[in-house]
Amino acid sequence: MSYRPRFALVPFLAATAAALAAPTPAQQPAQPSTTSPPATPSVVIAASPDSAWTSMAAEDLLVMTVEGGKRVVIQLAPAMAPRHVANIRALARAHWWDGTSINRVQDNYVAQWGDATEKKPLPPGLSPTSPADYALSLATRRLQLTPLPYADPYAPKTGFVAGWPVAMDGDAAWLPHCYGFVGVGRNLSPDAGTGAELYAVIGQAPRQLDRNIAVVGRVVEGMAHLSSLPRGSGDLGFYTAQEHRVPILSVRLASDLPEAERPRFQQMDTTSPSFADYLRLRANRKDDFYDRPAGGVDLCNAPVPVRPTP
């Protein structure tokens, strides 16, 4: 509803005289702006209430310390890769990665770590894995999907489940190869890898790998310690004998660390109104910088917001 003010003649003349006697704009003190900041994904994240965030479980956080004391924290996804994650937890508790290295860094692709000799014995009791682990049924896990209503070239349907982006075909769902996501190295199929050899995507999302390799988590801290490493000169970016493999000092589950040393993170609840606003703005930016809204967003370009626990 519009409001149109009405003025009596005498008050109007009095107000006009007062205005003429007032200081010019250049003489007047500056007034604080009452303009709201433009709606952007960052503004939505900053303004989101605590109820829009969920804490990451300590047993789902893998803490890798590399040369120089640099820390990389990986959030594991047991709901989407249960057998591989179980193996990764067992490897961490056995301290298996201690003394191994980052031995492959391929430009615009991956940084990979594990036992460069491929001779280090694995701890007993690891679960067998297979290509059947690459995609799992959402219905049997009773997980709620927040759909992403835009076309995806690699899957009939995409969305978000329990804080994770997922691609789907019917009821089968899998984690995509987005930037910063962590997958399991393997040999030729039907080998699906144990979880001892891991890699992080450091380049453009290689979605052609989806459902061909197990994706088990994502880097939530320290990504620069992987993406900024020198590229290997060997085949596929593997370091040669003359190049420096980055030593891995330790890999631990946060739940196995002393309380004071545990990293703590939260992820935005993908069923919350804040996340719905965030998604809308990722697809339709129209603020001071953007002239044309894109009208869409791909699955990997809408990363679920993550923050350290306040």
JSON list of C-alpha atoms in Angstrom, two decimals, residues 193-291:
[
{"chain": "A", "resi": 193, "resn": "GLY", "atom": "CA", "xyz": [40.68, -49.68, -2.72]},
{"chain": "A", "resi": 194, "resn": "THR", "atom": "CA", "xyz": [40.93, -50.21, 1.02]},
{"chain": "A", "resi": 195, "resn": "GLY", "atom": "CA", "xyz": [41.12, -46.55, 2.06]},
{"chain": "A", "resi": 196, "resn": "ALA", "atom": "CA", "xyz": [44.88, -46.64, 2.66]},
{"chain": "A", "resi": 197, "resn": "GLU", "atom": "CA", "xyz": [45.55, -44.59, -0.48]},
{"chain": "A", "resi": 198, "resn": "LEU", "atom": "CA", "xyz": [43.61, -41.31, -0.47]},
{"chain": "A", "resi": 199, "resn": "TYR", "atom": "CA", "xyz": [43.49, -38.24, -2.67]},
{"chain": "A", "resi": 200, "resn": "ALA", "atom": "CA", "xyz": [41.92, -34.78, -2.58]},
{"chain": "A", "resi": 201, "resn": "VAL", "atom": "CA", "xyz": [40.59, -33.00, -5.66]},
{"chain": "A", "resi": 202, "resn": "ILE", "atom": "CA", "xyz": [42.68, -29.84, -6.17]},
{"chain": "A", "resi": 203, "resn": "GLY", "atom": "CA", "xyz": [41.37, -28.74, -9.58]},
{"chain": "A", "resi": 204, "resn": "GLN", "atom": "CA", "xyz": [38.21, -28.49, -11.62]},
{"chain": "A", "resi": 205, "resn": "ALA", "atom": "CA", "xyz": [35.72, -31.08, -10.44]},
{"chain": "A", "resi": 206, "resn": "PRO", "atom": "CA", "xyz": [36.44, -34.35, -12.34]},
{"chain": "A", "resi": 207, "resn": "ARG", "atom": "CA", "xyz": [32.85, -35.55, -12.21]},
{"chain": "A", "resi": 208, "resn": "GLN", "atom": "CA", "xyz": [33.56, -38.26, -14.79]},
{"chain": "A", "resi": 209, "resn": "LEU", "atom": "CA", "xyz": [35.03, -40.19, -11.86]},
{"chain": "A", "resi": 210, "resn": "ASP", "atom": "CA", "xyz": [31.67, -40.30, -10.06]},
{"chain": "A", "resi": 211, "resn": "ARG", "atom": "CA", "xyz": [30.57, -43.90, -9.39]},
{"chain": "A", "resi": 212, "resn": "ASN", "atom": "CA", "xyz": [33.96, -45.14, -10.60]},
{"chain": "A", "resi": 213, "resn": "ILE", "atom": "CA", "xyz": [35.83, -44.45, -7.35]},
{"chain": "A", "resi": 214, "resn": "ALA", "atom": "CA", "xyz": [34.68, -44.24, -3.74]},
{"chain": "A", "resi": 215, "resn": "VAL", "atom": "CA", "xyz": [34.36, -40.68, -2.37]},
{"chain": "A", "resi": 216, "resn": "VAL", "atom": "CA", "xyz": [34.63, -40.72, 1.41]},
{"chain": "A", "resi": 217, "resn": "GLY", "atom": "CA", "xyz": [34.78, -37.12, 2.64]},
{"chain": "A", "resi": 218, "resn": "ARG", "atom": "CA", "xyz": [35.95, -33.54, 2.12]},
{"chain": "A", "resi": 219, "resn": "VAL", "atom": "CA", "xyz": [38.71, -31.26, 3.36]},
{"chain": "A", "resi": 220, "resn": "VAL", "atom": "CA", "xyz": [37.32, -28.71, 5.83]},
{"chain": "A", "resi": 221, "resn": "GLU", "atom": "CA", "xyz": [40.61, -27.13, 6.88]},
{"chain": "A", "resi": 222, "resn": "GLY", "atom": "CA", "xyz": [44.09, -26.85, 5.38]},
{"chain": "A", "resi": 223, "resn": "MET", "atom": "CA", "xyz": [43.20, -27.25, 1.73]},
{"chain": "A", "resi": 224, "resn": "ALA", "atom": "CA", "xyz": [45.98, -24.83, 0.79]},
{"chain": "A", "resi": 225, "resn": "HIS", "atom": "CA", "xyz": [48.55, -27.26, 2.24]},
{"chain": "A", "resi": 226, "resn": "LEU", "atom": "CA", "xyz": [47.55, -29.69, -0.52]},
{"chain": "A", "resi": 227, "resn": "SER", "atom": "CA", "xyz": [46.64, -27.47, -3.47]},
{"chain": "A", "resi": 228, "resn": "SER", "atom": "CA", "xyz": [49.81, -25.36, -3.25]},
{"chain": "A", "resi": 229, "resn": "LEU", "atom": "CA", "xyz": [52.29, -28.27, -3.33]},
{"chain": "A", "resi": 230, "resn": "PRO", "atom": "CA", "xyz": [54.79, -28.57, -6.20]},
{"chain": "A", "resi": 231, "resn": "ARG", "atom": "CA", "xyz": [53.43, -30.67, -9.05]},
{"chain": "A", "resi": 232, "resn": "GLY", "atom": "CA", "xyz": [55.07, -34.03, -9.62]},
{"chain": "A", "resi": 233, "resn": "SER", "atom": "CA", "xyz": [57.02, -34.48, -12.84]},
{"chain": "A", "resi": 234, "resn": "GLY", "atom": "CA", "xyz": [56.39, -38.21, -13.17]},
{"chain": "A", "resi": 235, "resn": "ASP", "atom": "CA", "xyz": [53.51, -39.89, -14.96]},
{"chain": "A", "resi": 236, "resn": "LEU", "atom": "CA", "xyz": [50.12, -38.74, -13.59]},
{"chain": "A", "resi": 237, "resn": "GLY", "atom": "CA", "xyz": [51.90, -36.27, -11.33]},
{"chain": "A", "resi": 238, "resn": "PHE", "atom": "CA", "xyz": [53.68, -38.83, -9.16]},
{"chain": "A", "resi": 239, "resn": "TYR", "atom": "CA", "xyz": [56.88, -37.55, -7.58]},
{"chain": "A", "resi": 240, "resn": "THR", "atom": "CA", "xyz": [60.04, -39.09, -8.96]},
{"chain": "A", "resi": 241, "resn": "ALA", "atom": "CA", "xyz": [62.90, -40.35, -6.81]},
{"chain": "A", "resi": 242, "resn": "GLN", "atom": "CA", "xyz": [64.62, -36.98, -7.26]},
{"chain": "A", "resi": 243, "resn": "GLU", "atom": "CA", "xyz": [61.61, -35.02, -5.97]},
{"chain": "A", "resi": 244, "resn": "HIS", "atom": "CA", "xyz": [60.59, -34.36, -2.38]},
{"chain": "A", "resi": 245, "resn": "ARG", "atom": "CA", "xyz": [57.67, -36.39, -1.13]},
{"chain": "A", "resi": 246, "resn": "VAL", "atom": "CA", "xyz": [55.95, -34.47, 1.65]},
{"chain": "A", "resi": 247, "resn": "PRO", "atom": "CA", "xyz": [56.23, -36.52, 4.86]},
{"chain": "A", "resi": 248, "resn": "ILE", "atom": "CA", "xyz": [53.08, -37.30, 6.81]},
{"chain": "A", "resi": 249, "resn": "LEU", "atom": "CA", "xyz": [53.84, -36.98, 10.50]},
{"chain": "A", "resi": 250, "resn": "SER", "atom": "CA", "xyz": [50.58, -38.36, 11.84]},
{"chain": "A", "resi": 251, "resn": "VAL", "atom": "CA", "xyz": [46.95, -39.06, 11.00]},
{"chain": "A", "resi": 252, "resn": "ARG", "atom": "CA", "xyz": [44.47, -39.28, 13.88]},
{"chain": "A", "resi": 253, "resn": "LEU", "atom": "CA", "xyz": [40.74, -39.24, 14.42]},
{"chain": "A", "resi": 254, "resn": "ALA", "atom": "CA", "xyz": [39.74, -36.13, 16.36]},
{"chain": "A", "resi": 255, "resn": "SER", "atom": "CA", "xyz": [37.93, -38.38, 18.82]},
{"chain": "A", "resi": 256, "resn": "ASP", "atom": "CA", "xyz": [41.29, -39.96, 19.72]},
{"chain": "A", "resi": 257, "resn": "LEU", "atom": "CA", "xyz": [42.97, -36.63, 20.45]},
{"chain": "A", "resi": 258, "resn": "PRO", "atom": "CA", "xyz": [42.94, -34.86, 23.82]},
{"chain": "A", "resi": 259, "resn": "GLU", "atom": "CA", "xyz": [39.94, -32.56, 24.20]},
{"chain": "A", "resi": 260, "resn": "ALA", "atom": "CA", "xyz": [42.06, -29.42, 23.97]},
{"chain": "A", "resi": 261, "resn": "GLU", "atom": "CA", "xyz": [43.60, -30.51, 20.67]},
{"chain": "A", "resi": 262, "resn": "ARG", "atom": "CA", "xyz": [40.43, -31.53, 18.86]},
{"chain": "A", "resi": 263, "resn": "PRO", "atom": "CA", "xyz": [39.31, -29.44, 15.88]},
{"chain": "A", "resi": 264, "resn": "ARG", "atom": "CA", "xyz": [35.63, -28.56, 16.04]},
{"chain": "A", "resi": 265, "resn": "PHE", "atom": "CA", "xyz": [33.50, -27.62, 13.05]},
{"chain": "A", "resi": 266, "resn": "GLN", "atom": "CA", "xyz": [29.89, -27.10, 12.11]},
{"chain": "A", "resi": 267, "resn": "GLN", "atom": "CA", "xyz": [28.14, -27.42, 8.78]},
{"chain": "A", "resi": 268, "resn": "MET", "atom": "CA", "xyz": [24.97, -25.64, 7.71]},
{"chain": "A", "resi": 269, "resn": "ASP", "atom": "CA", "xyz": [21.84, -27.74, 8.06]},
{"chain": "A", "resi": 270, "resn": "THR", "atom": "CA", "xyz": [20.81, -28.44, 4.48]},
{"chain": "A", "resi": 271, "resn": "THR", "atom": "CA", "xyz": [17.14, -28.59, 5.50]},
{"chain": "A", "resi": 272, "resn": "SER", "atom": "CA", "xyz": [17.20, -25.12, 7.10]},
{"chain": "A", "resi": 273, "resn": "PRO", "atom": "CA", "xyz": [15.65, -21.90, 5.71]},
{"chain": "A", "resi": 274, "resn": "SER", "atom": "CA", "xyz": [19.13, -20.33, 5.78]},
{"chain": "A", "resi": 275, "resn": "PHE", "atom": "CA", "xyz": [20.45, -23.00, 3.41]},
{"chain": "A", "resi": 276, "resn": "ALA", "atom": "CA", "xyz": [17.46, -22.47, 1.10]},
{"chain": "A", "resi": 277, "resn": "ASP", "atom": "CA", "xyz": [18.32, -18.75, 0.95]},
{"chain": "A", "resi": 278, "resn": "TYR", "atom": "CA", "xyz": [21.97, -19.58, 0.39]},
{"chain": "A", "resi": 279, "resn": "LEU", "atom": "CA", "xyz": [21.14, -21.90, -2.53]},
{"chain": "A", "resi": 280, "resn": "ARG", "atom": "CA", "xyz": [18.81, -19.34, -4.11]},
{"chain": "A", "resi": 281, "resn": "LEU", "atom": "CA", "xyz": [21.53, -16.71, -4.05]},
{"chain": "A", "resi": 282, "resn": "ARG", "atom": "CA", "xyz": [24.23, -19.05, -5.34]},
{"chain": "A", "resi": 283, "resn": "ALA", "atom": "CA", "xyz": [22.05, -19.50, -8.42]},
{"chain": "A", "resi": 284, "resn": "ASN", "atom": "CA", "xyz": [20.70, -15.96, -8.69]},
{"chain": "A", "resi": 285, "resn": "ARG", "atom": "CA", "xyz": [23.30, -13.40, -7.62]},
{"chain": "A", "resi": 286, "resn": "LYS", "atom": "CA", "xyz": [22.09, -9.86, -8.25]},
{"chain": "A", "resi": 287, "resn": "ASP", "atom": "CA", "xyz": [24.00, -7.45, -6.07]},
{"chain": "A", "resi": 288, "resn": "ASP", "atom": "CA", "xyz": [26.49, -4.61, -6.45]},
{"chain": "A", "resi": 289, "resn": "PHE", "atom": "CA", "xyz": [28.95, -6.76, -8.42]},
{"chain": "A", "resi": 290, "resn": "TYR", "atom": "CA", "xyz": [26.67, -8.99, -10.52]},
{"chain": "A", "resi": 291, "resn": "ASP", "atom": "CA", "xyz": [24.74, -7.54, -13.47]}
]
